[in-house]
mmCIF file of C-alpha atoms and ligand atoms in Angstrom:
data_model
loop_
_atom_site.group_PDB
_atom_site.id
_atom_site.type_symbol
_atom_site.label_atom_id
_atom_site.label_comp_id
_atom_site.label_asym_id
_atom_site.label_seq_id
_atom_site.Cartn_x
_atom_site.Cartn_y
_atom_site.Cartn_z
ATOM 1 C CA MET X 1 -89.636 -70.752 -32.606
ATOM 2 C CA SER X 2 -89.756 -72.982 -29.530
ATOM 3 C CA TRP X 3 -91.917 -75.498 -31.465
ATOM 4 C CA VAL X 4 -88.788 -76.461 -33.422
ATOM 5 C CA LEU X 5 -87.218 -77.671 -30.170
ATOM 6 C CA ASP X 6 -90.227 -79.872 -29.476
ATOM 7 C CA LEU X 7 -90.472 -81.616 -32.853
ATOM 8 C CA PRO X 8 -91.186 -85.322 -32.183
ATOM 9 C CA GLY X 9 -88.377 -86.496 -34.508
ATOM 10 C CA ARG X 10 -85.817 -84.761 -32.315
ATOM 11 C CA GLY X 11 -85.816 -87.730 -29.993
ATOM 12 C CA LEU X 12 -84.334 -89.874 -32.742
ATOM 13 C CA ILE X 13 -81.272 -87.617 -32.777
ATOM 14 C CA MET X 14 -80.991 -86.913 -29.045
ATOM 15 C CA SER X 15 -83.715 -88.197 -26.750
ATOM 16 C CA ALA X 16 -84.476 -86.866 -23.280
ATOM 17 C CA ARG X 17 -83.737 -90.327 -21.856
ATOM 18 C CA THR X 18 -80.320 -90.290 -23.464
ATOM 19 C CA VAL X 19 -79.406 -86.873 -22.095
ATOM 20 C CA ALA X 20 -80.719 -87.671 -18.606
ATOM 21 C CA GLY X 21 -78.987 -91.061 -18.623
ATOM 22 C CA ARG X 22 -75.680 -89.349 -19.334
ATOM 23 C CA LEU X 23 -75.943 -87.237 -16.173
ATOM 24 C CA PRO X 24 -74.591 -89.436 -13.367
ATOM 25 C CA VAL X 25 -76.227 -87.640 -10.446
ATOM 26 C CA ARG X 26 -77.675 -88.834 -7.167
ATOM 27 C CA PRO X 27 -81.443 -88.618 -6.533
ATOM 28 C CA ASP X 28 -80.861 -85.685 -4.159
ATOM 29 C CA ALA X 29 -78.597 -83.723 -6.502
ATOM 30 C CA GLN X 30 -78.780 -79.994 -7.072
ATOM 31 C CA VAL X 31 -78.708 -79.586 -10.849
ATOM 32 C CA LEU X 32 -78.614 -76.438 -12.974
ATOM 33 C CA GLU X 33 -79.767 -76.443 -16.602
ATOM 34 C CA VAL X 34 -78.539 -73.418 -18.542
ATOM 35 C CA GLY X 35 -80.655 -72.503 -21.574
ATOM 36 C CA SER X 36 -83.470 -74.857 -20.680
ATOM 37 C CA GLY X 37 -85.590 -73.525 -23.544
ATOM 38 C CA SER X 38 -89.055 -75.050 -23.643
ATOM 39 C CA GLY X 39 -87.940 -77.916 -21.385
ATOM 40 C CA TYR X 40 -87.485 -80.717 -23.897
ATOM 41 C CA TYR X 41 -84.841 -82.303 -21.651
ATOM 42 C CA SER X 42 -85.853 -80.857 -18.287
ATOM 43 C CA VAL X 43 -88.746 -83.183 -17.420
ATOM 44 C CA GLU X 44 -86.691 -86.360 -17.666
ATOM 45 C CA VAL X 45 -83.817 -84.894 -15.653
ATOM 46 C CA ALA X 46 -86.158 -83.609 -12.907
ATOM 47 C CA ARG X 47 -87.742 -87.083 -12.663
ATOM 48 C CA ARG X 48 -84.338 -88.587 -11.913
ATOM 49 C CA ILE X 49 -83.629 -86.282 -8.950
ATOM 50 C CA PRO X 50 -86.839 -86.717 -6.901
ATOM 51 C CA ASP X 51 -85.079 -85.606 -3.707
ATOM 52 C CA GLY X 52 -83.078 -82.846 -5.360
ATOM 53 C CA THR X 53 -83.827 -79.695 -7.305
ATOM 54 C CA LEU X 54 -83.513 -78.804 -10.962
ATOM 55 C CA THR X 55 -82.868 -75.090 -11.439
ATOM 56 C CA LEU X 56 -83.888 -73.924 -14.902
ATOM 57 C CA LEU X 57 -82.127 -70.859 -16.227
ATOM 58 C CA ASP X 58 -82.772 -69.106 -19.509
ATOM 59 C CA ILE X 59 -82.213 -65.641 -20.876
ATOM 60 C CA GLN X 60 -85.764 -65.604 -22.329
ATOM 61 C CA PRO X 61 -88.623 -65.414 -19.810
ATOM 62 C CA GLU X 62 -91.069 -66.818 -22.404
ATOM 63 C CA MET X 63 -88.987 -69.994 -22.641
ATOM 64 C CA LEU X 64 -88.900 -70.343 -18.872
ATOM 65 C CA ALA X 65 -92.693 -70.009 -18.699
ATOM 66 C CA LYS X 66 -93.127 -72.808 -21.269
ATOM 67 C CA CYS X 67 -90.587 -74.940 -19.469
ATOM 68 C CA ALA X 68 -92.232 -74.487 -16.073
ATOM 69 C CA ALA X 69 -95.650 -75.328 -17.564
ATOM 70 C CA LYS X 70 -94.215 -78.530 -19.037
ATOM 71 C CA LEU X 71 -92.771 -79.683 -15.722
ATOM 72 C CA THR X 72 -95.911 -78.776 -13.819
ATOM 73 C CA SER X 73 -98.132 -80.659 -16.249
ATOM 74 C CA ALA X 74 -95.832 -83.668 -15.801
ATOM 75 C CA GLY X 75 -96.621 -83.505 -12.058
ATOM 76 C CA LEU X 76 -93.156 -82.301 -11.056
ATOM 77 C CA GLU X 77 -92.516 -79.792 -8.264
ATOM 78 C CA ASN X 78 -88.785 -80.193 -7.659
ATOM 79 C CA PHE X 79 -87.731 -77.279 -9.830
ATOM 80 C CA THR X 80 -87.196 -73.533 -9.758
ATOM 81 C CA THR X 81 -86.751 -71.019 -12.578
ATOM 82 C CA ARG X 82 -84.355 -68.069 -12.934
ATOM 83 C CA GLN X 83 -84.202 -65.650 -15.816
ATOM 84 C CA ALA X 84 -80.568 -64.641 -16.381
ATOM 85 C CA ASP X 85 -77.710 -64.600 -18.847
ATOM 86 C CA GLY X 86 -75.293 -67.504 -18.534
ATOM 87 C CA LYS X 87 -72.404 -65.027 -18.400
ATOM 88 C CA SER X 88 -73.469 -64.016 -14.881
ATOM 89 C CA LEU X 89 -75.130 -66.775 -12.873
ATOM 90 C CA PRO X 90 -77.204 -65.516 -9.923
ATOM 91 C CA PHE X 91 -76.161 -68.277 -7.499
ATOM 92 C CA ASP X 92 -73.714 -68.691 -4.630
ATOM 93 C CA ASP X 93 -70.359 -70.399 -5.093
ATOM 94 C CA GLY X 94 -70.546 -74.188 -5.015
ATOM 95 C CA SER X 95 -74.347 -74.349 -5.290
ATOM 96 C CA PHE X 96 -74.633 -77.245 -7.750
ATOM 97 C CA ASP X 97 -73.546 -80.862 -8.131
ATOM 98 C CA ALA X 98 -74.041 -80.719 -11.877
ATOM 99 C CA LEU X 99 -74.667 -78.190 -14.617
ATOM 100 C CA PHE X 100 -75.889 -79.269 -18.041
ATOM 101 C CA LEU X 101 -76.781 -77.608 -21.295
ATOM 102 C CA VAL X 102 -78.133 -78.934 -24.577
ATOM 103 C CA THR X 103 -77.611 -77.097 -27.897
ATOM 104 C CA VAL X 104 -76.766 -73.941 -25.965
ATOM 105 C CA PHE X 105 -72.970 -73.794 -25.721
ATOM 106 C CA GLY X 106 -72.549 -72.494 -29.272
ATOM 107 C CA GLU X 107 -75.169 -69.804 -28.608
ATOM 108 C CA ILE X 108 -73.588 -68.241 -25.551
ATOM 109 C CA ALA X 109 -71.956 -65.022 -26.716
ATOM 110 C CA GLU X 110 -69.612 -64.561 -23.741
ATOM 111 C CA ARG X 111 -68.323 -68.083 -23.399
ATOM 112 C CA ASP X 112 -65.307 -67.341 -21.228
ATOM 113 C CA ALA X 113 -67.494 -65.517 -18.733
ATOM 114 C CA PHE X 114 -69.959 -68.422 -18.757
ATOM 115 C CA LEU X 115 -67.237 -71.012 -18.102
ATOM 116 C CA ARG X 116 -65.820 -68.940 -15.228
ATOM 117 C CA GLU X 117 -69.306 -68.790 -13.759
ATOM 118 C CA ALA X 118 -69.884 -72.513 -14.311
ATOM 119 C CA ASP X 119 -66.674 -73.209 -12.425
ATOM 120 C CA ARG X 120 -67.733 -70.912 -9.596
ATOM 121 C CA VAL X 121 -71.251 -72.281 -9.053
ATOM 122 C CA LEU X 122 -70.222 -75.961 -9.258
ATOM 123 C CA ARG X 123 -69.035 -77.800 -6.160
ATOM 124 C CA PRO X 124 -65.551 -79.332 -6.234
ATOM 125 C CA ASN X 125 -65.759 -82.482 -8.373
ATOM 126 C CA GLY X 126 -69.019 -81.193 -9.838
ATOM 127 C CA LEU X 127 -70.072 -82.232 -13.337
ATOM 128 C CA LEU X 128 -70.310 -79.989 -16.383
ATOM 129 C CA SER X 129 -72.222 -81.827 -19.119
ATOM 130 C CA ILE X 130 -72.480 -80.322 -22.593
ATOM 131 C CA THR X 131 -74.666 -81.908 -25.257
ATOM 132 C CA GLU X 132 -74.595 -80.749 -28.851
ATOM 133 C CA HIS X 133 -76.421 -82.162 -31.847
ATOM 134 C CA HIS X 134 -77.135 -81.431 -35.473
ATOM 135 C CA PRO X 135 -78.917 -79.740 -37.176
ATOM 136 C CA ASP X 136 -78.484 -76.986 -34.585
ATOM 137 C CA PRO X 137 -76.982 -74.063 -36.545
ATOM 138 C CA ASP X 138 -74.672 -73.235 -33.615
ATOM 139 C CA PHE X 139 -73.367 -76.818 -33.313
ATOM 140 C CA GLU X 140 -69.818 -77.023 -31.897
ATOM 141 C CA PRO X 141 -67.640 -80.113 -32.427
ATOM 142 C CA ALA X 142 -66.602 -82.037 -29.308
ATOM 143 C CA HIS X 143 -62.880 -81.435 -29.682
ATOM 144 C CA GLU X 144 -63.389 -77.654 -29.777
ATOM 145 C CA VAL X 145 -65.634 -77.734 -26.730
ATOM 146 C CA ALA X 146 -63.091 -79.911 -24.901
ATOM 147 C CA GLU X 147 -60.333 -77.377 -25.616
ATOM 148 C CA CYS X 148 -62.459 -74.543 -24.204
ATOM 149 C CA LEU X 149 -63.203 -76.551 -21.079
ATOM 150 C CA LYS X 150 -59.553 -77.451 -20.527
ATOM 151 C CA ALA X 151 -58.577 -73.797 -20.876
ATOM 152 C CA HIS X 152 -60.883 -73.111 -17.941
ATOM 153 C CA GLY X 153 -59.492 -75.873 -15.778
ATOM 154 C CA PHE X 154 -62.190 -78.486 -16.364
ATOM 155 C CA VAL X 155 -61.123 -82.067 -16.898
ATOM 156 C CA PRO X 156 -62.915 -83.797 -19.797
ATOM 157 C CA LEU X 157 -64.015 -87.252 -18.564
ATOM 158 C CA GLN X 158 -65.825 -88.840 -21.487
ATOM 159 C CA THR X 159 -67.518 -88.091 -24.777
ATOM 160 C CA LEU X 160 -70.645 -90.158 -25.356
ATOM 161 C CA GLY X 161 -72.559 -90.612 -28.591
ATOM 162 C CA TRP X 162 -71.153 -89.820 -31.988
ATOM 163 C CA ARG X 163 -69.644 -86.971 -33.940
ATOM 164 C CA TRP X 164 -72.839 -85.069 -34.775
ATOM 165 C CA ALA X 165 -74.800 -85.814 -31.611
ATOM 166 C CA TYR X 166 -72.705 -86.127 -28.484
ATOM 167 C CA THR X 167 -72.459 -85.401 -24.774
ATOM 168 C CA LEU X 168 -69.167 -84.268 -23.312
ATOM 169 C CA ASN X 169 -68.907 -84.744 -19.556
ATOM 170 C CA ALA X 170 -66.212 -82.856 -17.686
ATOM 171 C CA SER X 171 -65.335 -82.464 -14.051
ATOM 172 C CA LYS X 172 -64.449 -79.440 -12.013
ATOM 173 C CA PRO X 173 -61.261 -80.403 -10.185
ATOM 174 C CA GLY X 174 -61.558 -80.945 -6.447
ATOM 175 C CA VAL X 175 -60.274 -83.025 -3.594
ATOM 176 C CA GLY X 176 -61.992 -85.944 -1.912
ATOM 177 C CA GLU X 177 -65.063 -87.894 -2.906
ATOM 178 C CA SER X 178 -66.980 -87.000 -6.050
ATOM 179 C CA GLN X 179 -70.163 -84.981 -5.427
ATOM 180 C CA VAL X 180 -71.723 -86.404 -8.521
ATOM 181 C CA GLY X 181 -72.383 -89.987 -7.505
ATOM 182 C CA HIS X 182 -72.630 -92.942 -9.846
HETATM 183 C C1 LIG R 1 -81.434 -73.855 -29.090
HETATM 184 S S1 LIG R 1 -82.261 -73.479 -27.609
HETATM 185 C C2 LIG R 1 -82.054 -75.008 -26.681
HETATM 186 C C3 LIG R 1 -83.080 -75.171 -25.600
HETATM 187 C C4 LIG R 1 -82.997 -76.522 -24.863
HETATM 188 N N1 LIG R 1 -81.748 -76.670 -24.187
HETATM 189 C C5 LIG R 1 -83.216 -77.652 -25.821
HETATM 190 O O1 LIG R 1 -82.235 -78.304 -26.215
HETATM 191 O O2 LIG R 1 -84.368 -77.877 -26.204
HETATM 192 C C6 LIG R 1 -81.145 -72.385 -26.777
HETATM 193 C C7 LIG R 1 -81.690 -71.793 -25.495
HETATM 194 O O3 LIG R 1 -80.605 -71.157 -24.817
HETATM 195 C C8 LIG R 1 -81.036 -69.894 -24.371
HETATM 196 N N2 LIG R 1 -79.855 -69.031 -24.279
HETATM 197 C C9 LIG R 1 -79.095 -68.562 -25.303
HETATM 198 N N3 LIG R 1 -78.092 -67.818 -24.842
HETATM 199 C C10 LIG R 1 -78.211 -67.803 -23.511
HETATM 200 C C11 LIG R 1 -77.477 -67.188 -22.459
HETATM 201 N N4 LIG R 1 -76.410 -66.419 -22.722
HETATM 202 N N5 LIG R 1 -77.868 -67.376 -21.193
HETATM 203 C C12 LIG R 1 -78.950 -68.152 -20.909
HETATM 204 N N6 LIG R 1 -79.692 -68.766 -21.864
HETATM 205 C C13 LIG R 1 -79.336 -68.583 -23.139
HETATM 206 C C14 LIG R 1 -82.055 -69.451 -25.385
HETATM 207 O O4 LIG R 1 -82.930 -68.471 -24.853
HETATM 208 C C15 LIG R 1 -82.759 -70.754 -25.721
HETATM 209 O O5 LIG R 1 -83.844 -71.009 -24.865
#
């Protein structure tokens, strides 16, 4: 069903430029995308971190293979892939400046475990960016997502977009200068 994710009209609801533009990361950032699917959003994000790395994680190896092929055919090399479940992320503590997911949050069965892991693998002041849009059947409203994040100690920073197609950016608390950049 990955073709559904790549329908051309999807960009009218939530374009790759929009999602990438809402990730305020430096060009050398270490970024994790959970549930990268076929890579609809991954290419544009990888382009914006030419000196960094985009780590693509998905529970389905077939999706990761499609995603990797898409980035490679776009001439990108600054990425790696990992097949895993978001409830147990195979990375060291503090590995990433930012973690983003698009139309995935509502699909993750063990959400509390995922948010604990997101907190662990992000650096202090790291960014957790959750994008949701209709007509995804697992769509979650922004206020419900914000409550989940707060319960796990994240600080919601801003909600961008509109009710049915939004990005919620939140920060992992930390001391000192933001790792995310501007
Ligand atoms: C609706 S698709 C979205 C794909 C992509 N983010 C996009 O917007 O085009 C959801 C993706 O999340 C993956 N996924 C679902 N649950 C997951 C989990 N617990 N851990 C990792 N990936 C998961 C699925 O395999 C699928 O590729």
